[in-house]
Short mmCIF file of C-alpha atoms (C1' of nucleotides) in Angstrom, two decimals:
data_model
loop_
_atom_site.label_atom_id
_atom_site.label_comp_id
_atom_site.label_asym_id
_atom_site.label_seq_id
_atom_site.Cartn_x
_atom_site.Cartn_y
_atom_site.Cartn_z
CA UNK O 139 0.00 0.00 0.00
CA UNK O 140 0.97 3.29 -0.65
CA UNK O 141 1.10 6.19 2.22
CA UNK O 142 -2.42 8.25 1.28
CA UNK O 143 -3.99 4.39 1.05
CA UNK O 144 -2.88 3.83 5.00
CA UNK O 145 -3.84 7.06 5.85
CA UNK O 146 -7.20 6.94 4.33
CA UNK O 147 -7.58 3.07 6.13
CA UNK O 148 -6.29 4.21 9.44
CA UNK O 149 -7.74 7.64 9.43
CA UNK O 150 -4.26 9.19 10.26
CA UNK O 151 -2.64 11.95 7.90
CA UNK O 152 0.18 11.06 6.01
CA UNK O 153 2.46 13.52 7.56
CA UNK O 154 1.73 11.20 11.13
CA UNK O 155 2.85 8.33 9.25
CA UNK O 156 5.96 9.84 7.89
CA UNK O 157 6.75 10.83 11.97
CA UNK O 158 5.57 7.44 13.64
CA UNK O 159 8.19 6.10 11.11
CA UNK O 160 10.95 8.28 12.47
CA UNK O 161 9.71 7.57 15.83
CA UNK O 162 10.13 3.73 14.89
CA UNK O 163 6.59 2.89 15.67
CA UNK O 164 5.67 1.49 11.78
CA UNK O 165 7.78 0.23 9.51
CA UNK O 166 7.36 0.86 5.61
CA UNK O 167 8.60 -2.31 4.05
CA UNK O 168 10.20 -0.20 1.00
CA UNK O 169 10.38 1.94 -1.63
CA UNK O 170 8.65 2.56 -4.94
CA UNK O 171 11.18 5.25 -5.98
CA UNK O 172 11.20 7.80 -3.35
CA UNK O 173 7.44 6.69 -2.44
CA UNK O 174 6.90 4.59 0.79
CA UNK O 175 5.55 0.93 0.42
CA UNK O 176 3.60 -0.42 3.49
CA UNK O 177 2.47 -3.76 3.82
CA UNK O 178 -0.97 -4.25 5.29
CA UNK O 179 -0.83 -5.26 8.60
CA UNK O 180 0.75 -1.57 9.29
CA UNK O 181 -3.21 -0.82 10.05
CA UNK O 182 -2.99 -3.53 12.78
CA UNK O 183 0.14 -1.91 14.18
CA UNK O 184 -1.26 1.57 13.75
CA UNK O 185 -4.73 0.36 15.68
CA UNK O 186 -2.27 -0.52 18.19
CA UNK O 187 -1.19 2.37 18.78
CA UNK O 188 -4.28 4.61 18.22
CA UNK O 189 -5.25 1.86 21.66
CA UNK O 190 -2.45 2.98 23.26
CA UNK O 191 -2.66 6.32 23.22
CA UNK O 192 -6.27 5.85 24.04
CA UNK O 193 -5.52 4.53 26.96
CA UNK O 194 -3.15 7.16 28.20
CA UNK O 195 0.23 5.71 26.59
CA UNK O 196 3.04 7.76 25.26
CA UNK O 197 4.22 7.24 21.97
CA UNK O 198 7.34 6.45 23.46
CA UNK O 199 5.98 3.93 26.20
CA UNK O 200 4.17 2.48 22.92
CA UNK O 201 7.56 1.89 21.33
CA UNK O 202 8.99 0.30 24.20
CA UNK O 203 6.53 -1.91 23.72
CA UNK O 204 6.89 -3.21 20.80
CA UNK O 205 10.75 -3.74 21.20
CA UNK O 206 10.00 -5.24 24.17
CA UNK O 207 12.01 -8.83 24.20
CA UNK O 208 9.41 -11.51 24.93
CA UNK O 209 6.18 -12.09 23.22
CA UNK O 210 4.37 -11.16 25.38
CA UNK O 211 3.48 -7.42 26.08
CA UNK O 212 4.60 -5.85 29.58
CA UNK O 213 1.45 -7.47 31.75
CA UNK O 214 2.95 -5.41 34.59
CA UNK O 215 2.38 -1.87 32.71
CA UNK O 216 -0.50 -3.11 31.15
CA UNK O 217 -2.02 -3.68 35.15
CA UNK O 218 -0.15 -0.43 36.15
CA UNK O 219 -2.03 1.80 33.40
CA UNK O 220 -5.48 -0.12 34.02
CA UNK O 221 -5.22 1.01 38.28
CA UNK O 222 -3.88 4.48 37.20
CA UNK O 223 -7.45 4.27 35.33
CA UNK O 224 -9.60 3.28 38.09
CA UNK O 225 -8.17 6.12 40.19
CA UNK O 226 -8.89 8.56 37.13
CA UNK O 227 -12.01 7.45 36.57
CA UNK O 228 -12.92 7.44 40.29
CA UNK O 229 -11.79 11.18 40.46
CA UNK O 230 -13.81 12.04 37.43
CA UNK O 231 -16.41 10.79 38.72
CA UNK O 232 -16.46 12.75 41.82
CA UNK O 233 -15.80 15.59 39.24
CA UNK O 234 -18.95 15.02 37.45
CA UNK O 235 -20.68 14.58 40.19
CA UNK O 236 -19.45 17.76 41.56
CA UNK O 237 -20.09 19.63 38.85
CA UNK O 238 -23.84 18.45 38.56
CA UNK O 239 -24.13 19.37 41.95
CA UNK O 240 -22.92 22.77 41.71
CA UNK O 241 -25.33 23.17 38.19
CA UNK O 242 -28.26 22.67 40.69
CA UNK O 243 -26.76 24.12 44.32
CA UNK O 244 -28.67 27.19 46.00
CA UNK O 245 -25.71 28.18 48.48
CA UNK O 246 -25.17 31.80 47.72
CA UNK O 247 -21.66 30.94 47.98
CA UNK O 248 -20.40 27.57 46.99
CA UNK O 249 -18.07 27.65 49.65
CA UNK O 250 -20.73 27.58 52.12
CA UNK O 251 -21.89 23.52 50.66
CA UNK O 252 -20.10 21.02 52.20
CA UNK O 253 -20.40 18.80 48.92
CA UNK O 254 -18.93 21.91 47.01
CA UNK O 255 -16.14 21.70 49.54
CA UNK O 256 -15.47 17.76 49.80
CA UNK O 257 -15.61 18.16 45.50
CA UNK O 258 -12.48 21.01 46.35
CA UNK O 259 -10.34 18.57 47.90
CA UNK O 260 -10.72 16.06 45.47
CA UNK O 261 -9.60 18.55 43.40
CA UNK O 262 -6.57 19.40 45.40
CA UNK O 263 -5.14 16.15 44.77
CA UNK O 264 -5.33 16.21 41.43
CA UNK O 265 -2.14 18.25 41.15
CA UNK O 266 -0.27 18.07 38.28
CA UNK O 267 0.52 19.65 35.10
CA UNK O 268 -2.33 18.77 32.58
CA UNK O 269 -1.74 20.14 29.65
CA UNK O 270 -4.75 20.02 28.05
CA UNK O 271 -6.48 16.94 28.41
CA UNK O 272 -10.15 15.56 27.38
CA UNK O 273 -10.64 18.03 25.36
CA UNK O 274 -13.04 18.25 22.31
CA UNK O 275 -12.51 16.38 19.02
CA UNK O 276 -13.41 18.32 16.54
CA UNK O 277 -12.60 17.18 13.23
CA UNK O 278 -10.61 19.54 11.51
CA UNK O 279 -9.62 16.70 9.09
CA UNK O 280 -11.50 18.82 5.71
CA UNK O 281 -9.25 22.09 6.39
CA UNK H 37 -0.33 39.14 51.50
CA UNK H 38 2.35 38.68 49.51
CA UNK H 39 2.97 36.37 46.96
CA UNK H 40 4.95 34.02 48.94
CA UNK H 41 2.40 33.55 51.14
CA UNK H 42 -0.09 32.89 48.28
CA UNK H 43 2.29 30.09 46.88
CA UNK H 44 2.91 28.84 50.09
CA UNK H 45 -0.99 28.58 50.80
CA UNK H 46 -2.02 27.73 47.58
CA UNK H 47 0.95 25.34 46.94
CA UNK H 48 1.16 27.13 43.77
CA UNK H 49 4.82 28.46 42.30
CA UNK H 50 4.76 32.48 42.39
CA UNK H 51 5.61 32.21 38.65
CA UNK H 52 2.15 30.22 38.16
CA UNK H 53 0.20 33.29 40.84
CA UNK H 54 1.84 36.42 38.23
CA UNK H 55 0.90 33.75 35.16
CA UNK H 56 -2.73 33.11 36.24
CA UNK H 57 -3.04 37.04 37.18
CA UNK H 58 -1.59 38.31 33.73
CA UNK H 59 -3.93 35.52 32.16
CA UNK H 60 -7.12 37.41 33.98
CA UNK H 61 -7.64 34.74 36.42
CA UNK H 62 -6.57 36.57 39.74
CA UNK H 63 -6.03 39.83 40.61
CA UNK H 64 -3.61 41.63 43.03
CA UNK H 65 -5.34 44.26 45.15
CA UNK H 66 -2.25 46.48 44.94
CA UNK H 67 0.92 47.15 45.35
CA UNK H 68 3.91 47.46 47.85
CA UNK H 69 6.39 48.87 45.55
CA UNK H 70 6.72 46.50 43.33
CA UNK H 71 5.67 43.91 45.21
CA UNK H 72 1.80 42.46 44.64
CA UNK H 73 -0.62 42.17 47.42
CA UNK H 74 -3.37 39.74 47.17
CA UNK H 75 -6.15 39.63 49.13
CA UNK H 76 -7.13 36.61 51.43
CA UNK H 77 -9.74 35.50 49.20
CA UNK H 78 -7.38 34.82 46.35
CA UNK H 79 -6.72 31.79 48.20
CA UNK H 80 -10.88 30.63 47.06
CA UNK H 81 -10.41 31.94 43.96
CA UNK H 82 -7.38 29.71 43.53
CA UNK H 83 -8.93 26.69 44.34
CA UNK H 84 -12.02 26.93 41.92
CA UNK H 85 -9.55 27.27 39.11
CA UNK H 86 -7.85 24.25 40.67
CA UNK H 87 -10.92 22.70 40.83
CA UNK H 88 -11.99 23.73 37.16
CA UNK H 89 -8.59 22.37 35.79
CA UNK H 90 -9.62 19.01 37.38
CA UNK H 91 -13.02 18.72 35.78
CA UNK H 92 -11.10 19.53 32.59
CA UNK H 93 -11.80 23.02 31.56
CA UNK H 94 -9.14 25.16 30.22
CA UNK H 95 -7.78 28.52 31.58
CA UNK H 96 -9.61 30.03 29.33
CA UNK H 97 -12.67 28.78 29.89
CA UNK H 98 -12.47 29.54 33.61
CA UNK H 99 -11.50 32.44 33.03
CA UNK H 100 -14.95 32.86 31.00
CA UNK H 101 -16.66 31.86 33.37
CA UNK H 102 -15.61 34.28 35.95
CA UNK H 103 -16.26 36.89 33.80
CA UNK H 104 -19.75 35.35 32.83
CA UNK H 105 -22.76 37.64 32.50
CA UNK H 106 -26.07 35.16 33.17
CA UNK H 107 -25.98 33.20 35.85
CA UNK H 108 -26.85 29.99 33.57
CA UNK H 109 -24.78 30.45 31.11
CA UNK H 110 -22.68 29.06 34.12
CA UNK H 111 -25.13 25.95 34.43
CA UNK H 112 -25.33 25.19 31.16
CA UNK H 113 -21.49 24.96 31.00
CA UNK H 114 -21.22 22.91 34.25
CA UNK H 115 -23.86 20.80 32.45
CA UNK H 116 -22.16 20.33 29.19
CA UNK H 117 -18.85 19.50 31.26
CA UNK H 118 -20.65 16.63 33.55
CA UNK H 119 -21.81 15.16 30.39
CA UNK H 120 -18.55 15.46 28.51
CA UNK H 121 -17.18 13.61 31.63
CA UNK H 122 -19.57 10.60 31.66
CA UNK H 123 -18.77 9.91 28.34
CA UNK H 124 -14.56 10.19 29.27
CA UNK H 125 -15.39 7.72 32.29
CA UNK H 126 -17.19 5.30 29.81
CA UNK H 127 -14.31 5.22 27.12
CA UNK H 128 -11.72 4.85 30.02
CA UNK H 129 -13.54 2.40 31.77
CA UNK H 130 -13.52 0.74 28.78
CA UNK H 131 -10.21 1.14 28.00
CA UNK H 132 -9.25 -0.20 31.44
CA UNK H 133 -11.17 -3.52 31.22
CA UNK H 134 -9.23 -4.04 28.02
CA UNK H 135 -6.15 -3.56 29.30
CA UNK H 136 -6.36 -6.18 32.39
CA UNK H 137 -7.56 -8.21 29.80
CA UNK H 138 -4.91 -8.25 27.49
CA UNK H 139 -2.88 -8.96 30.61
CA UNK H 140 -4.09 -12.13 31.21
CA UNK H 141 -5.48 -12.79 27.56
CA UNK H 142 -3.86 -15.80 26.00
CA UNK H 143 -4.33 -15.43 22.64
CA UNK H 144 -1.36 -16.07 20.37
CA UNK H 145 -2.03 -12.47 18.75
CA UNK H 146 -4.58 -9.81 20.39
CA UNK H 147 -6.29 -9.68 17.11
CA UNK H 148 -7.84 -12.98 17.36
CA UNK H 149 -9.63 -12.02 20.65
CA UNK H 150 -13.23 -11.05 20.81
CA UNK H 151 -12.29 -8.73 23.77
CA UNK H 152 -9.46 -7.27 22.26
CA UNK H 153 -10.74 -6.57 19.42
CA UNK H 154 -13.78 -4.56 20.79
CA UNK H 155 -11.48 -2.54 22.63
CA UNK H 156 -9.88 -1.41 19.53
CA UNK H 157 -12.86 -0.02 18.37
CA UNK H 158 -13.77 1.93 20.85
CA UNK H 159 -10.21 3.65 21.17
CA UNK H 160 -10.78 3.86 17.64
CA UNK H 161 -14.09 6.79 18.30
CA UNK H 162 -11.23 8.74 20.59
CA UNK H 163 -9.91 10.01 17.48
CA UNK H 164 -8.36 13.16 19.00
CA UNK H 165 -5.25 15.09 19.35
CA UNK H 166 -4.70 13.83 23.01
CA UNK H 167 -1.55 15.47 24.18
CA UNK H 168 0.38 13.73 26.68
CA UNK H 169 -2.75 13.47 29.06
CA UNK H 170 -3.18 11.31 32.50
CA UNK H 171 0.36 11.38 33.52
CA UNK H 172 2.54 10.82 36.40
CA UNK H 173 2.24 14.01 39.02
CA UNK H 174 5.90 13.54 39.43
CA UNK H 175 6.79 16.00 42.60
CA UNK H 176 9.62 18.24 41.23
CA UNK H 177 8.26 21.08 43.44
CA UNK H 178 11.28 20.31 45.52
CA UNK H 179 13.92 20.87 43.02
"C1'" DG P 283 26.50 52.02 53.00
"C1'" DC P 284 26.33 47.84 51.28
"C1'" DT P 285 25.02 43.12 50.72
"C1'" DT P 286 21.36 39.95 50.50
"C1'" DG P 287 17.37 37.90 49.14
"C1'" DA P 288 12.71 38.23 47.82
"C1'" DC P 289 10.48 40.41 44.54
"C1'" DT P 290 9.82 42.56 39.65
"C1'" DT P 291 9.53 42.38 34.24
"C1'" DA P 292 9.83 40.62 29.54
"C1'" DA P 293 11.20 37.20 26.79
"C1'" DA P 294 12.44 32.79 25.76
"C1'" DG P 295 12.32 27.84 26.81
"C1'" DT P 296 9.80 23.28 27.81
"C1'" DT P 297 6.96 19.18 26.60
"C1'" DG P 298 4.50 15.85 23.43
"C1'" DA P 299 2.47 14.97 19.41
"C1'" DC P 300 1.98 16.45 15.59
"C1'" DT P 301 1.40 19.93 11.49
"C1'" DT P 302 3.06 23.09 8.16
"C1'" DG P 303 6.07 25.07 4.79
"C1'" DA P 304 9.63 25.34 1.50
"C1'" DG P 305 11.82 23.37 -2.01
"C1'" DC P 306 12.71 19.10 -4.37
"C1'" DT P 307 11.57 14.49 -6.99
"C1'" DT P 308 8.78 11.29 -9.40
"C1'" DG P 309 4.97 8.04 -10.96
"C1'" DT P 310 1.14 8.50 -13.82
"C1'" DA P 311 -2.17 10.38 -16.87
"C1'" DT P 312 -2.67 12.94 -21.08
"C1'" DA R 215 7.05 14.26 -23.62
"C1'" DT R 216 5.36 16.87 -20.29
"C1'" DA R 217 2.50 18.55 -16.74
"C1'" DC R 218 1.13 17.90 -12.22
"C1'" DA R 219 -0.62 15.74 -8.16
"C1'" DA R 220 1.37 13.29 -4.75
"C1'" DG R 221 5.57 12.01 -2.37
"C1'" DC R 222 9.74 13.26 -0.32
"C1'" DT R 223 13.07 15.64 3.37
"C1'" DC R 224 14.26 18.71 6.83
"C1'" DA R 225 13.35 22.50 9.56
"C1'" DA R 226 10.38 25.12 11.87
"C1'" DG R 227 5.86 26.10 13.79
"C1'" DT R 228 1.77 25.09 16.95
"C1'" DC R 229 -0.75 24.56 21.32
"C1'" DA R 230 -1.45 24.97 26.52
"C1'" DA R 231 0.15 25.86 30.67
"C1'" DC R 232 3.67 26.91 32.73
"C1'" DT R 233 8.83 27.49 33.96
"C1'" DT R 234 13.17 29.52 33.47
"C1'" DT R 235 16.36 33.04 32.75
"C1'" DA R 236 18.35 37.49 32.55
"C1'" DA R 237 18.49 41.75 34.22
"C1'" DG R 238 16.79 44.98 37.35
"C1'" DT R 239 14.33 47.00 41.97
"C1'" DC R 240 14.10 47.51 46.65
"C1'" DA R 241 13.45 46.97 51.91
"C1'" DA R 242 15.92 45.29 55.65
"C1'" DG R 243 19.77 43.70 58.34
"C1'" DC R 244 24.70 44.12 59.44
#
DNA sequence: GCTTGACTTAAAGTTGACTTGAGCTTGTAT
DNA sequence: ATACAAGCTCAAGTCAACTTTAAGTCAAGC
């Protein structure tokens, strides 16, 4: 396959093909002239990854991954990642739930409601850079 | 106060305090020379935003939300974000059965399994750029 | 009176994951 | 044979939320 056919079966632009490549994360199995030549299961590999990152990877932890030595994927990281998700989702949900709350609350002054206050601390522990996470996806594919 | 006593009650770098006030978000009742003074209620203000960046919303959008001119223009917001949440808890939930799966899945190749192969779709929906989110909250305050 | 240390500003740097642009090359259709 | 869309490379740009750095100000203690 050629690069635009990946892209257009994986959904990715070329030009993140081109840099997972340099970042040794596909491989294109040669050249037609100057033209990249991938071989199919690249849109395995690149589902892979699109997981990965889903579920909170780096590109780079991705690529250790995949040079890892045995067979088998990392089980320990794999277990790692899924409790670092529990304790996301738990605080997320005491986000939402905060949130709703505060939507519906008649204090004059949040600070006044105890469940505006227990949703603060929550908060409070949640501190970390965060770029700029969950954000929308808006498809600005067409431009 | 000062600004050290901000960061020291806030936990939050002075840098971050003269960022956050340049950005809009706080506001220094004065000055002492050079020096800011905040007021003690900074130290509320403060936390909302902390609590704002935890449920996910930019600076930007707290800052609009200060600055707000209905009172349910707030709701609606708070709303929209609760929502936006449940569906981020569903995909990571997801996301985090999959992976203790695929820890303990035997399956000479992921691709063969039912499970696995489910949870590739739905990473597949979270199509977006997703910058380098849910990481470690390394401490380097110290350094 | 001078050093020190906490503060100030403005500008530049950081990070991760890409995207964009400039300037070439080339397979393919006419 | 030639135009041109699509590829290519390499460098630089983007975004958000800060942090860092350089250079300067200033009150207080010795």
């Amino acid at each position: 396959m050629d690069i635009a056919e990946v892209a257009k079966a994986s959904g990715l632009p070329a030009s993140t093909l081109r840099f997972y490549e340099e970042k040794g994360l596909i491989r294109s199995t040669g050249r037609n002239g100057l033209r990249r030549l991938f071989s199919a299961n690249v849109i395995e590999r690149l589902a892979l990854i699109s997981l990965g990152r889903s579920a909170g990877f780096s590109l780079d932890e991705i690529g250790e991954m995949f040079t890892a030595k045995g067979p088998d994927i990392n089980r320990a990281l794999l277990i790692a990642k899924a409790d670092e998700l529990d304790r996301t989702i738990e605080e997320l949900a005491s986000m939402r739930d905060g949130l709703r709350h505060a939507a519906i609350c008649k204090a004059p002054n949040h600070f006044e409601c105890p469940k505006f206050l227990r949703l603060l601390r929550i908060a409070g522990k949640n501190r970390g850079r965060q770029p700029n996470k969950l954000k929308e996806n808006k498809l600005k594919r067409g431009v």
